[in-house]
Amino acid sequence: MFYREAGQFKTSYIADSQIFPIRQDRIGMAVLLAVAFVGIPLVGSEYWFSAILIPFLVFALAALGLNILTGYAGQLSLGSAAFMAVGAYAAYNFQLRIEGIPILLSFILAGCCAAAVGVLFGLPSLRIKGFYLAVATLAAQFFVIWVLTKFPWFSNDSSSGVISAQKIDLFGIAINSPVRKYLFVLAIVCVMALLAKNLVRSSTGRAWMAVRDMDVAAEVIGIRLMQTKLLAFAVSSFFCGVAGALYAFCYLGSVEPDGFSLDLSFRILFMIIVGGVGSILGAFLGSAFILLLPIFLDNVLPPLAAWLHLPFTNATVSHIQMMLFGALIIFFLIVEPHGLARLWQITKEKLRLWPFPH
């Protein structure tokens, strides 16, 4: 009975069109943000910040970018890791070659560089779509890694292409501890998630969804396909570029071109499939699921194998993780194509009616 809309009347268009029209959702989001910004920094350990929370937020931002392109605009892409690499190396070079540039401006410019590369590799979407577009965007994955490896200027003449991210200084405050890095990443992800939520609710987002559902009909009603598709590639690549900058500066500290491999692009794709295609929440749920499942299996499988007297090695655990990933992807594609976000939506719908059966 606690999740009801009874007595919550909308008396204006603003109240009816707000992001969280139900009071319980607004309270829940406020509590969640309070826990994230205040509660977790007080009780969390350095391991949780460095190994779980920061990568969760970074990959959630990258998955959010891919979800804008694939989930909302319907354009398949397998180059997310390449756009992250552009963002990471661009932010590194902006900090290296422009003295005194603010770190936030470096991240914004890095996202713009990734957006420019995304538009370049999004040009084939004007003529091809579906599987063929995925293969075309796959070229970005190999081309960007080749450029970063072939031309040492991008890595400050490093023979191996490895770069070490500079120290982060925000308005005179050194972001040098796991807690501060976590809060820094959390603030950026929250702002960009809010931006993405408002963007998909705008006329631009409706145009993306019209192109996704039927591009011919969208063009008939006056939507310009070229601008709409290329804008989706630009926004998606911008998000991935900022995620790549955070990946280098706040998570690893030192990255190489081979670290942004095709496997990373597939992991981001798995996140939106499991979390929910075409959902802002799905990017966060998918990122949490993909990151926490291996940790869960690493802690559960060895004791279970010892109890059952099974010869489980680290390689066996890794193979079981890959098998479960594949099985879960097939499961969600068949049973619930909209992923964990749809399951959460169904749960809320049932809570609105509980304890009544219908």
Tab-separated table of N, CA and C in Angstrom, residues 46-195:
chain	number	residue	atom	x	y	z
A	46	GLU	N	38.618	1.430	0.771
A	46	GLU	CA	39.346	1.809	-0.436
A	46	GLU	C	39.178	0.768	-1.536
A	47	TYR	N	39.078	-0.500	-1.163
A	47	TYR	CA	38.888	-1.548	-2.169
A	47	TYR	C	37.563	-1.365	-2.892
A	48	TRP	N	36.524	-1.045	-2.151
A	48	TRP	CA	35.216	-0.852	-2.766
A	48	TRP	C	35.244	0.327	-3.726
A	49	PHE	N	35.904	1.409	-3.329
A	49	PHE	CA	35.956	2.575	-4.208
A	49	PHE	C	36.771	2.294	-5.458
A	50	SER	N	37.954	1.710	-5.289
A	50	SER	CA	38.890	1.550	-6.395
A	50	SER	C	38.519	0.414	-7.332
A	51	ALA	N	37.996	-0.662	-6.786
A	51	ALA	CA	37.796	-1.875	-7.589
A	51	ALA	C	36.352	-2.114	-7.999
A	52	ILE	N	35.389	-1.457	-7.345
A	52	ILE	CA	33.982	-1.756	-7.644
A	52	ILE	C	33.209	-0.506	-8.027
A	53	LEU	N	33.177	0.492	-7.155
A	53	LEU	CA	32.275	1.629	-7.370
A	53	LEU	C	32.718	2.514	-8.526
A	54	ILE	N	34.015	2.840	-8.589
A	54	ILE	CA	34.484	3.707	-9.679
A	54	ILE	C	34.332	3.022	-11.037
A	55	PRO	N	34.782	1.759	-11.209
A	55	PRO	CA	34.534	1.120	-12.520
A	55	PRO	C	33.059	0.945	-12.840
A	56	PHE	N	32.232	0.713	-11.812
A	56	PHE	CA	30.795	0.617	-12.057
A	56	PHE	C	30.252	1.908	-12.655
A	57	LEU	N	30.633	3.039	-12.100
A	57	LEU	CA	30.151	4.326	-12.608
A	57	LEU	C	30.703	4.624	-13.994
A	58	VAL	N	31.980	4.309	-14.222
A	58	VAL	CA	32.593	4.578	-15.524
A	58	VAL	C	31.925	3.752	-16.613
A	59	PHE	N	31.744	2.467	-16.361
A	59	PHE	CA	31.128	1.607	-17.369
A	59	PHE	C	29.641	1.915	-17.530
A	60	ALA	N	28.995	2.356	-16.455
A	60	ALA	CA	27.594	2.765	-16.582
A	60	ALA	C	27.476	3.969	-17.503
A	61	LEU	N	28.431	4.899	-17.429
A	61	LEU	CA	28.414	6.056	-18.320
A	61	LEU	C	28.655	5.635	-19.766
A	62	ALA	N	29.607	4.710	-19.978
A	62	ALA	CA	29.850	4.210	-21.337
A	62	ALA	C	28.633	3.460	-21.869
A	63	ALA	N	28.012	2.638	-21.020
A	63	ALA	CA	26.811	1.910	-21.441
A	63	ALA	C	25.662	2.874	-21.723
A	64	LEU	N	25.604	3.964	-20.965
A	64	LEU	CA	24.579	4.978	-21.212
A	64	LEU	C	24.758	5.602	-22.596
A	65	GLY	N	26.016	5.862	-22.965
A	65	GLY	CA	26.280	6.391	-24.290
A	65	GLY	C	25.885	5.424	-25.390
A	66	LEU	N	26.246	4.150	-25.235
A	66	LEU	CA	25.862	3.154	-26.240
A	66	LEU	C	24.359	2.960	-26.276
A	67	ASN	N	23.696	3.067	-25.127
A	67	ASN	CA	22.245	2.892	-25.078
A	67	ASN	C	21.531	4.014	-25.816
A	68	ILE	N	22.085	5.218	-25.785
A	68	ILE	CA	21.493	6.309	-26.551
A	68	ILE	C	21.524	5.985	-28.035
A	69	LEU	N	22.646	5.436	-28.501
A	69	LEU	CA	22.798	5.139	-29.920
A	69	LEU	C	22.016	3.909	-30.338
A	70	THR	N	22.147	2.831	-29.562
A	70	THR	CA	21.528	1.563	-29.951
A	70	THR	C	20.100	1.437	-29.434
A	71	GLY	N	19.876	1.816	-28.183
A	71	GLY	CA	18.563	1.627	-27.599
A	71	GLY	C	17.541	2.640	-28.046
A	72	TYR	N	17.951	3.899	-28.158
A	72	TYR	CA	17.007	4.954	-28.503
A	72	TYR	C	17.004	5.289	-29.994
A	73	ALA	N	18.182	5.272	-30.631
A	73	ALA	CA	18.255	5.621	-32.047
A	73	ALA	C	18.256	4.399	-32.951
A	74	GLY	N	18.467	3.202	-32.396
A	74	GLY	CA	18.397	1.988	-33.192
A	74	GLY	C	19.578	1.767	-34.111
A	75	GLN	N	20.729	2.391	-33.818
A	75	GLN	CA	21.923	2.232	-34.650
A	75	GLN	C	22.924	1.334	-33.928
A	76	LEU	N	23.210	0.180	-34.512
A	76	LEU	CA	24.129	-0.758	-33.880
A	76	LEU	C	25.559	-0.242	-33.960
A	77	SER	N	26.323	-0.468	-32.906
A	77	SER	CA	27.712	-0.015	-32.869
A	77	SER	C	28.544	-0.995	-32.057
A	78	LEU	N	29.727	-1.286	-32.568
A	78	LEU	CA	30.684	-2.136	-31.858
A	78	LEU	C	31.992	-1.391	-31.625
A	79	GLY	N	31.934	-0.066	-31.611
A	79	GLY	CA	33.144	0.725	-31.437
A	79	GLY	C	33.190	1.537	-30.173
A	80	SER	N	32.456	1.132	-29.146
A	80	SER	CA	32.394	1.924	-27.910
A	80	SER	C	33.762	2.058	-27.252
A	81	ALA	N	34.530	0.979	-27.218
A	81	ALA	CA	35.857	1.030	-26.590
A	81	ALA	C	36.784	1.968	-27.361
A	82	ALA	N	36.638	2.021	-28.689
A	82	ALA	CA	37.469	2.931	-29.487
A	82	ALA	C	37.181	4.380	-29.132
A	83	PHE	N	35.907	4.722	-28.944
A	83	PHE	CA	35.556	6.091	-28.574
A	83	PHE	C	36.038	6.403	-27.150
A	84	MET	N	36.027	5.400	-26.284
A	84	MET	CA	36.605	5.591	-24.952
A	84	MET	C	38.104	5.861	-25.055
A	85	ALA	N	38.793	5.161	-25.961
A	85	ALA	CA	40.229	5.382	-26.149
A	85	ALA	C	40.497	6.795	-26.648
A	86	VAL	N	39.676	7.276	-27.577
A	86	VAL	CA	39.831	8.654	-28.065
A	86	VAL	C	39.683	9.635	-26.920
A	87	GLY	N	38.676	9.425	-26.066
A	87	GLY	CA	38.483	10.323	-24.936
A	87	GLY	C	39.633	10.294	-23.958
A	88	ALA	N	40.158	9.104	-23.672
A	88	ALA	CA	41.258	8.977	-22.715
A	88	ALA	C	42.520	9.669	-23.235
A	89	TYR	N	42.887	9.396	-24.488
A	89	TYR	CA	44.112	9.979	-25.032
A	89	TYR	C	43.951	11.467	-25.311
A	90	ALA	N	42.748	11.890	-25.673
A	90	ALA	CA	42.528	13.317	-25.901
A	90	ALA	C	42.644	14.101	-24.602
A	91	ALA	N	42.042	13.601	-23.531
A	91	ALA	CA	42.146	14.281	-22.238
A	91	ALA	C	43.599	14.332	-21.768
A	92	TYR	N	44.334	13.253	-22.000
A	92	TYR	CA	45.758	13.220	-21.626
A	92	TYR	C	46.547	14.291	-22.386
A	93	ASN	N	46.285	14.413	-23.682
A	93	ASN	CA	47.028	15.389	-24.481
A	93	ASN	C	46.609	16.819	-24.175
A	94	PHE	N	45.353	17.050	-23.882
A	94	PHE	CA	44.932	18.396	-23.489
A	94	PHE	C	45.619	18.822	-22.195
A	95	GLN	N	45.703	17.923	-21.240
A	95	GLN	CA	46.383	18.234	-19.990
A	95	GLN	C	47.884	18.410	-20.188
A	96	LEU	N	48.448	17.658	-21.149
A	96	LEU	CA	49.890	17.691	-21.371
A	96	LEU	C	50.331	18.929	-22.137
A	97	ARG	N	49.558	19.330	-23.133
A	97	ARG	CA	50.029	20.333	-24.086
A	97	ARG	C	49.439	21.722	-23.852
A	98	ILE	N	48.401	21.841	-23.041
A	98	ILE	CA	47.820	23.158	-22.736
A	98	ILE	C	47.999	23.401	-21.239
A	99	GLU	N	48.906	24.257	-20.910
A	99	GLU	CA	49.242	24.479	-19.501
A	99	GLU	C	48.106	25.200	-18.785
A	100	GLY	N	47.730	24.667	-17.632
A	100	GLY	CA	46.728	25.299	-16.787
A	100	GLY	C	45.293	25.053	-17.198
A	101	ILE	N	45.048	24.166	-18.143
A	101	ILE	CA	43.674	23.911	-18.570
A	101	ILE	C	42.931	23.166	-17.465
A	102	PRO	N	41.731	23.572	-17.120
A	102	PRO	CA	40.963	22.863	-16.073
A	102	PRO	C	40.651	21.427	-16.494
A	103	ILE	N	40.621	20.558	-15.529
A	103	ILE	CA	40.415	19.141	-15.821
A	103	ILE	C	39.031	18.897	-16.419
A	104	LEU	N	38.023	19.618	-15.939
A	104	LEU	CA	36.677	19.439	-16.484
A	104	LEU	C	36.614	19.878	-17.946
A	105	LEU	N	37.314	20.956	-18.285
A	105	LEU	CA	37.359	21.393	-19.673
A	105	LEU	C	38.074	20.368	-20.543
A	106	SER	N	39.118	19.746	-19.995
A	106	SER	CA	39.809	18.682	-20.734
A	106	SER	C	38.873	17.525	-21.032
A	107	PHE	N	38.051	17.152	-20.051
A	107	PHE	CA	37.112	16.049	-20.259
A	107	PHE	C	36.052	16.424	-21.300
A	108	ILE	N	35.576	17.672	-21.247
A	108	ILE	CA	34.575	18.106	-22.228
A	108	ILE	C	35.163	18.107	-23.631
A	109	LEU	N	36.373	18.636	-23.774
A	109	LEU	CA	37.020	18.649	-25.084
A	109	LEU	C	37.336	17.232	-25.554
A	110	ALA	N	37.697	16.355	-24.627
A	110	ALA	CA	37.943	14.955	-24.994
A	110	ALA	C	36.666	14.308	-25.498
A	111	GLY	N	35.543	14.609	-24.841
A	111	GLY	CA	34.266	14.100	-25.326
A	111	GLY	C	33.932	14.637	-26.701
A	112	CYS	N	34.274	15.915	-26.957
A	112	CYS	CA	34.017	16.495	-28.280
A	112	CYS	C	34.878	15.822	-29.350
A	113	CYS	N	36.124	15.492	-29.015
A	113	CYS	CA	36.978	14.766	-29.963
A	113	CYS	C	36.388	13.393	-30.274
A	114	ALA	N	35.921	12.700	-29.242
A	114	ALA	CA	35.286	11.408	-29.465
A	114	ALA	C	34.014	11.558	-30.295
A	115	ALA	N	33.270	12.643	-30.069
A	115	ALA	CA	32.055	12.879	-30.852
A	115	ALA	C	32.385	13.092	-32.320
A	116	ALA	N	33.485	13.822	-32.603
A	116	ALA	CA	33.889	14.039	-33.998
A	116	ALA	C	34.254	12.723	-34.670
A	117	VAL	N	34.990	11.867	-33.956
A	117	VAL	CA	35.333	10.549	-34.510
A	117	VAL	C	34.082	9.705	-34.683
A	118	GLY	N	33.151	9.797	-33.736
A	118	GLY	CA	31.909	9.046	-33.851
A	118	GLY	C	31.085	9.457	-35.050
A	119	VAL	N	31.033	10.769	-35.327
A	119	VAL	CA	30.310	11.246	-36.507
A	119	VAL	C	30.970	10.726	-37.776
A	120	LEU	N	32.300	10.708	-37.790
A	120	LEU	CA	33.021	10.222	-38.965
A	120	LEU	C	32.672	8.766	-39.262
A	121	PHE	N	32.664	7.935	-38.237
A	121	PHE	CA	32.356	6.520	-38.441
A	121	PHE	C	30.849	6.260	-38.440
A	122	GLY	N	30.060	7.295	-38.163
A	122	GLY	CA	28.616	7.150	-38.258
A	122	GLY	C	28.069	7.484	-39.626
A	123	LEU	N	28.925	8.003	-40.507
A	123	LEU	CA	28.469	8.342	-41.860
A	123	LEU	C	27.903	7.148	-42.624
A	124	PRO	N	28.464	5.926	-42.465
A	124	PRO	CA	27.854	4.791	-43.173
A	124	PRO	C	26.408	4.512	-42.780
A	125	SER	N	25.961	5.013	-41.603
A	125	SER	CA	24.577	4.761	-41.182
A	125	SER	C	23.570	5.428	-42.105
A	126	LEU	N	24.034	6.362	-42.938
A	126	LEU	CA	23.126	7.021	-43.872
A	126	LEU	C	22.726	6.098	-45.017
A	127	ARG	N	23.528	5.055	-45.244
A	127	ARG	CA	23.253	4.144	-46.348
A	127	ARG	C	22.993	2.714	-45.914
A	128	ILE	N	23.561	2.304	-44.804
A	128	ILE	CA	23.417	0.922	-44.359
A	128	ILE	C	22.890	0.902	-42.931
A	129	LYS	N	22.379	-0.212	-42.513
A	129	LYS	CA	21.872	-0.358	-41.152
A	129	LYS	C	21.939	-1.813	-40.724
A	130	GLY	N	21.614	-2.042	-39.451
A	130	GLY	CA	21.595	-3.408	-38.938
A	130	GLY	C	22.986	-4.000	-38.811
A	131	PHE	N	23.107	-5.248	-39.210
A	131	PHE	CA	24.362	-5.977	-39.081
A	131	PHE	C	25.482	-5.303	-39.868
A	132	TYR	N	25.165	-4.761	-41.041
A	132	TYR	CA	26.181	-4.128	-41.868
A	132	TYR	C	26.727	-2.868	-41.202
A	133	LEU	N	25.861	-2.137	-40.501
A	133	LEU	CA	26.327	-0.960	-39.769
A	133	LEU	C	27.231	-1.371	-38.615
A	134	ALA	N	26.897	-2.470	-37.948
A	134	ALA	CA	27.743	-2.957	-36.857
A	134	ALA	C	29.140	-3.296	-37.366
A	135	VAL	N	29.218	-3.910	-38.546
A	135	VAL	CA	30.519	-4.227	-39.130
A	135	VAL	C	31.262	-2.946	-39.506
A	136	ALA	N	30.541	-1.946	-39.996
A	136	ALA	CA	31.176	-0.678	-40.355
A	136	ALA	C	31.735	0.029	-39.127
A	137	THR	N	30.983	0.036	-38.037
A	137	THR	CA	31.495	0.668	-36.816
A	137	THR	C	32.614	-0.152	-36.192
A	138	LEU	N	32.671	-1.438	-36.520
A	138	LEU	CA	33.774	-2.267	-36.038
A	138	LEU	C	35.104	-1.768	-36.581
A	139	ALA	N	35.065	-1.109	-37.758
A	139	ALA	CA	36.288	-0.546	-38.324
A	139	ALA	C	36.900	0.502	-37.399
A	140	ALA	N	36.047	1.255	-36.677
A	140	ALA	CA	36.557	2.253	-35.734
A	140	ALA	C	37.395	1.594	-34.645
A	141	GLN	N	36.981	0.404	-34.227
A	141	GLN	CA	37.699	-0.299	-33.173
A	141	GLN	C	39.139	-0.575	-33.574
A	142	PHE	N	39.354	-1.009	-34.801
A	142	PHE	CA	40.700	-1.348	-35.250
A	142	PHE	C	41.469	-0.113	-35.710
A	143	PHE	N	40.772	0.834	-36.349
A	143	PHE	CA	41.453	2.009	-36.875
A	143	PHE	C	41.983	2.888	-35.750
A	144	VAL	N	41.173	3.135	-34.729
A	144	VAL	CA	41.606	4.016	-33.636
A	144	VAL	C	42.785	3.404	-32.887
A	145	ILE	N	42.723	2.109	-32.600
A	145	ILE	CA	43.832	1.452	-31.897
A	145	ILE	C	45.095	1.506	-32.749
A	146	TRP	N	44.941	1.325	-34.072
A	146	TRP	CA	46.109	1.387	-34.965
A	146	TRP	C	46.723	2.779	-34.955
A	147	VAL	N	45.901	3.816	-35.007
A	147	VAL	CA	46.413	5.191	-35.015
A	147	VAL	C	47.146	5.489	-33.715
A	148	LEU	N	46.570	5.103	-32.581
A	148	LEU	CA	47.203	5.394	-31.292
A	148	LEU	C	48.512	4.639	-31.125
A	149	THR	N	48.629	3.479	-31.760
A	149	THR	CA	49.860	2.703	-31.680
A	149	THR	C	50.892	3.159	-32.708
A	150	LYS	N	50.431	3.535	-33.902
A	150	LYS	CA	51.330	3.879	-35.002
A	150	LYS	C	51.966	5.247	-34.824
A	151	PHE	N	51.220	6.207	-34.291
A	151	PHE	CA	51.715	7.579	-34.168
A	151	PHE	C	52.018	7.862	-32.693
A	152	PRO	N	53.298	7.879	-32.321
A	152	PRO	CA	53.667	8.048	-30.898
A	152	PRO	C	53.363	9.428	-30.340
A	153	TRP	N	52.997	10.403	-31.201
A	153	TRP	CA	52.684	11.740	-30.686
A	153	TRP	C	51.534	11.689	-29.699
A	154	PHE	N	50.561	10.820	-29.947
A	154	PHE	CA	49.389	10.750	-29.071
A	154	PHE	C	49.752	10.265	-27.671
A	155	SER	N	50.814	9.484	-27.556
A	155	SER	CA	51.241	8.963	-26.250
A	155	SER	C	52.511	9.649	-25.763
A	156	ASN	N	52.788	10.854	-26.278
A	156	ASN	CA	53.966	11.623	-25.879
A	156	ASN	C	55.248	10.843	-26.160
A	157	ASP	N	55.314	10.283	-27.394
A	157	ASP	CA	56.484	9.550	-27.885
A	157	ASP	C	56.804	8.305	-27.055
A	158	SER	N	55.807	7.688	-26.509
A	158	SER	CA	56.004	6.422	-25.811
A	158	SER	C	56.058	5.293	-26.839
A	159	SER	N	57.066	4.461	-26.742
A	159	SER	CA	57.250	3.399	-27.737
A	159	SER	C	56.140	2.359	-27.668
A	160	SER	N	55.591	2.131	-26.490
A	160	SER	CA	54.541	1.125	-26.318
A	160	SER	C	53.136	1.709	-26.394
A	161	GLY	N	53.020	3.034	-26.448
A	161	GLY	CA	51.714	3.669	-26.481
A	161	GLY	C	51.067	3.821	-25.128
A	162	VAL	N	51.774	3.460	-24.059
A	162	VAL	CA	51.214	3.555	-22.712
A	162	VAL	C	51.290	5.000	-22.230
A	163	ILE	N	50.216	5.471	-21.620
A	163	ILE	CA	50.192	6.814	-21.046
A	163	ILE	C	49.851	6.720	-19.564
A	164	SER	N	50.393	7.643	-18.806
A	164	SER	CA	50.078	7.747	-17.379
A	164	SER	C	49.326	9.050	-17.158
A	165	ALA	N	48.115	8.934	-16.674
A	165	ALA	CA	47.261	10.107	-16.516
A	165	ALA	C	47.841	11.065	-15.490
A	166	GLN	N	47.664	12.350	-15.759
A	166	GLN	CA	48.155	13.374	-14.839
A	166	GLN	C	47.292	13.413	-13.578
A	167	LYS	N	47.793	14.125	-12.589
A	167	LYS	CA	47.049	14.285	-11.342
A	167	LYS	C	45.838	15.189	-11.587
A	168	ILE	N	44.772	14.900	-10.876
A	168	ILE	CA	43.530	15.652	-11.031
A	168	ILE	C	43.479	16.743	-9.972
A	169	ASP	N	43.280	17.961	-10.421
A	169	ASP	CA	43.148	19.106	-9.518
A	169	ASP	C	41.879	19.863	-9.898
A	170	LEU	N	40.916	19.911	-9.001
A	170	LEU	CA	39.622	20.538	-9.272
A	170	LEU	C	39.452	21.751	-8.366
A	171	PHE	N	39.560	22.947	-8.948
A	171	PHE	CA	39.406	24.202	-8.209
A	171	PHE	C	40.333	24.257	-6.999
A	172	GLY	N	41.565	23.796	-7.197
A	172	GLY	CA	42.551	23.818	-6.128
A	172	GLY	C	42.492	22.648	-5.173
A	173	ILE	N	41.552	21.741	-5.371
A	173	ILE	CA	41.423	20.558	-4.507
A	173	ILE	C	42.012	19.365	-5.243
A	174	ALA	N	42.962	18.712	-4.615
A	174	ALA	CA	43.606	17.555	-5.234
A	174	ALA	C	42.701	16.327	-5.114
A	175	ILE	N	42.364	15.747	-6.258
A	175	ILE	CA	41.558	14.513	-6.262
A	175	ILE	C	42.548	13.361	-6.275
A	176	ASN	N	43.052	13.004	-5.102
A	176	ASN	CA	44.157	12.050	-5.020
A	176	ASN	C	43.862	10.845	-4.146
A	177	SER	N	42.630	10.705	-3.688
A	177	SER	CA	42.274	9.550	-2.859
A	177	SER	C	41.107	8.814	-3.499
A	178	PRO	N	40.945	7.545	-3.185
A	178	PRO	CA	39.822	6.796	-3.780
A	178	PRO	C	38.463	7.414	-3.491
A	179	VAL	N	38.278	7.963	-2.284
A	179	VAL	CA	36.994	8.564	-1.941
A	179	VAL	C	36.741	9.804	-2.790
A	180	ARG	N	37.750	10.651	-2.929
A	180	ARG	CA	37.575	11.866	-3.729
A	180	ARG	C	37.366	11.522	-5.208
A	181	LYS	N	38.081	10.520	-5.703
A	181	LYS	CA	37.880	10.104	-7.090
A	181	LYS	C	36.473	9.552	-7.284
A	182	TYR	N	35.997	8.805	-6.307
A	182	TYR	CA	34.637	8.274	-6.398
A	182	TYR	C	33.606	9.393	-6.443
A	183	LEU	N	33.743	10.391	-5.567
A	183	LEU	CA	32.791	11.504	-5.553
A	183	LEU	C	32.889	12.324	-6.839
A	184	PHE	N	34.090	12.488	-7.351
A	184	PHE	CA	34.292	13.226	-8.606
A	184	PHE	C	33.591	12.503	-9.759
A	185	VAL	N	33.811	11.201	-9.866
A	185	VAL	CA	33.181	10.420	-10.941
A	185	VAL	C	31.668	10.395	-10.751
A	186	LEU	N	31.216	10.224	-9.511
A	186	LEU	CA	29.784	10.169	-9.223
A	186	LEU	C	29.093	11.453	-9.635
A	187	ALA	N	29.700	12.594	-9.341
A	187	ALA	CA	29.094	13.876	-9.703
A	187	ALA	C	28.975	14.013	-11.221
A	188	ILE	N	30.020	13.649	-11.942
A	188	ILE	CA	29.980	13.755	-13.404
A	188	ILE	C	28.937	12.808	-13.981
A	189	VAL	N	28.875	11.581	-13.482
A	189	VAL	CA	27.917	10.600	-13.999
A	189	VAL	C	26.491	11.047	-13.710
A	190	CYS	N	26.236	11.590	-12.537
A	190	CYS	CA	24.881	12.064	-12.213
A	190	CYS	C	24.455	13.197	-13.138
A	191	VAL	N	25.356	14.141	-13.390
A	191	VAL	CA	25.017	15.261	-14.279
A	191	VAL	C	24.746	14.754	-15.692
A	192	MET	N	25.570	13.834	-16.172
A	192	MET	CA	25.397	13.347	-17.542
A	192	MET	C	24.189	12.423	-17.661
A	193	ALA	N	23.880	11.681	-16.611
A	193	ALA	CA	22.671	10.858	-16.637
A	193	ALA	C	21.420	11.729	-16.671
A	194	LEU	N	21.435	12.830	-15.907
A	194	LEU	CA	20.310	13.771	-15.952
A	194	LEU	C	20.192	14.406	-17.333
A	195	LEU	N	21.340	14.743	-17.927
A	195	LEU	CA	21.335	15.299	-19.278
A	195	LEU	C	20.759	14.301	-20.279
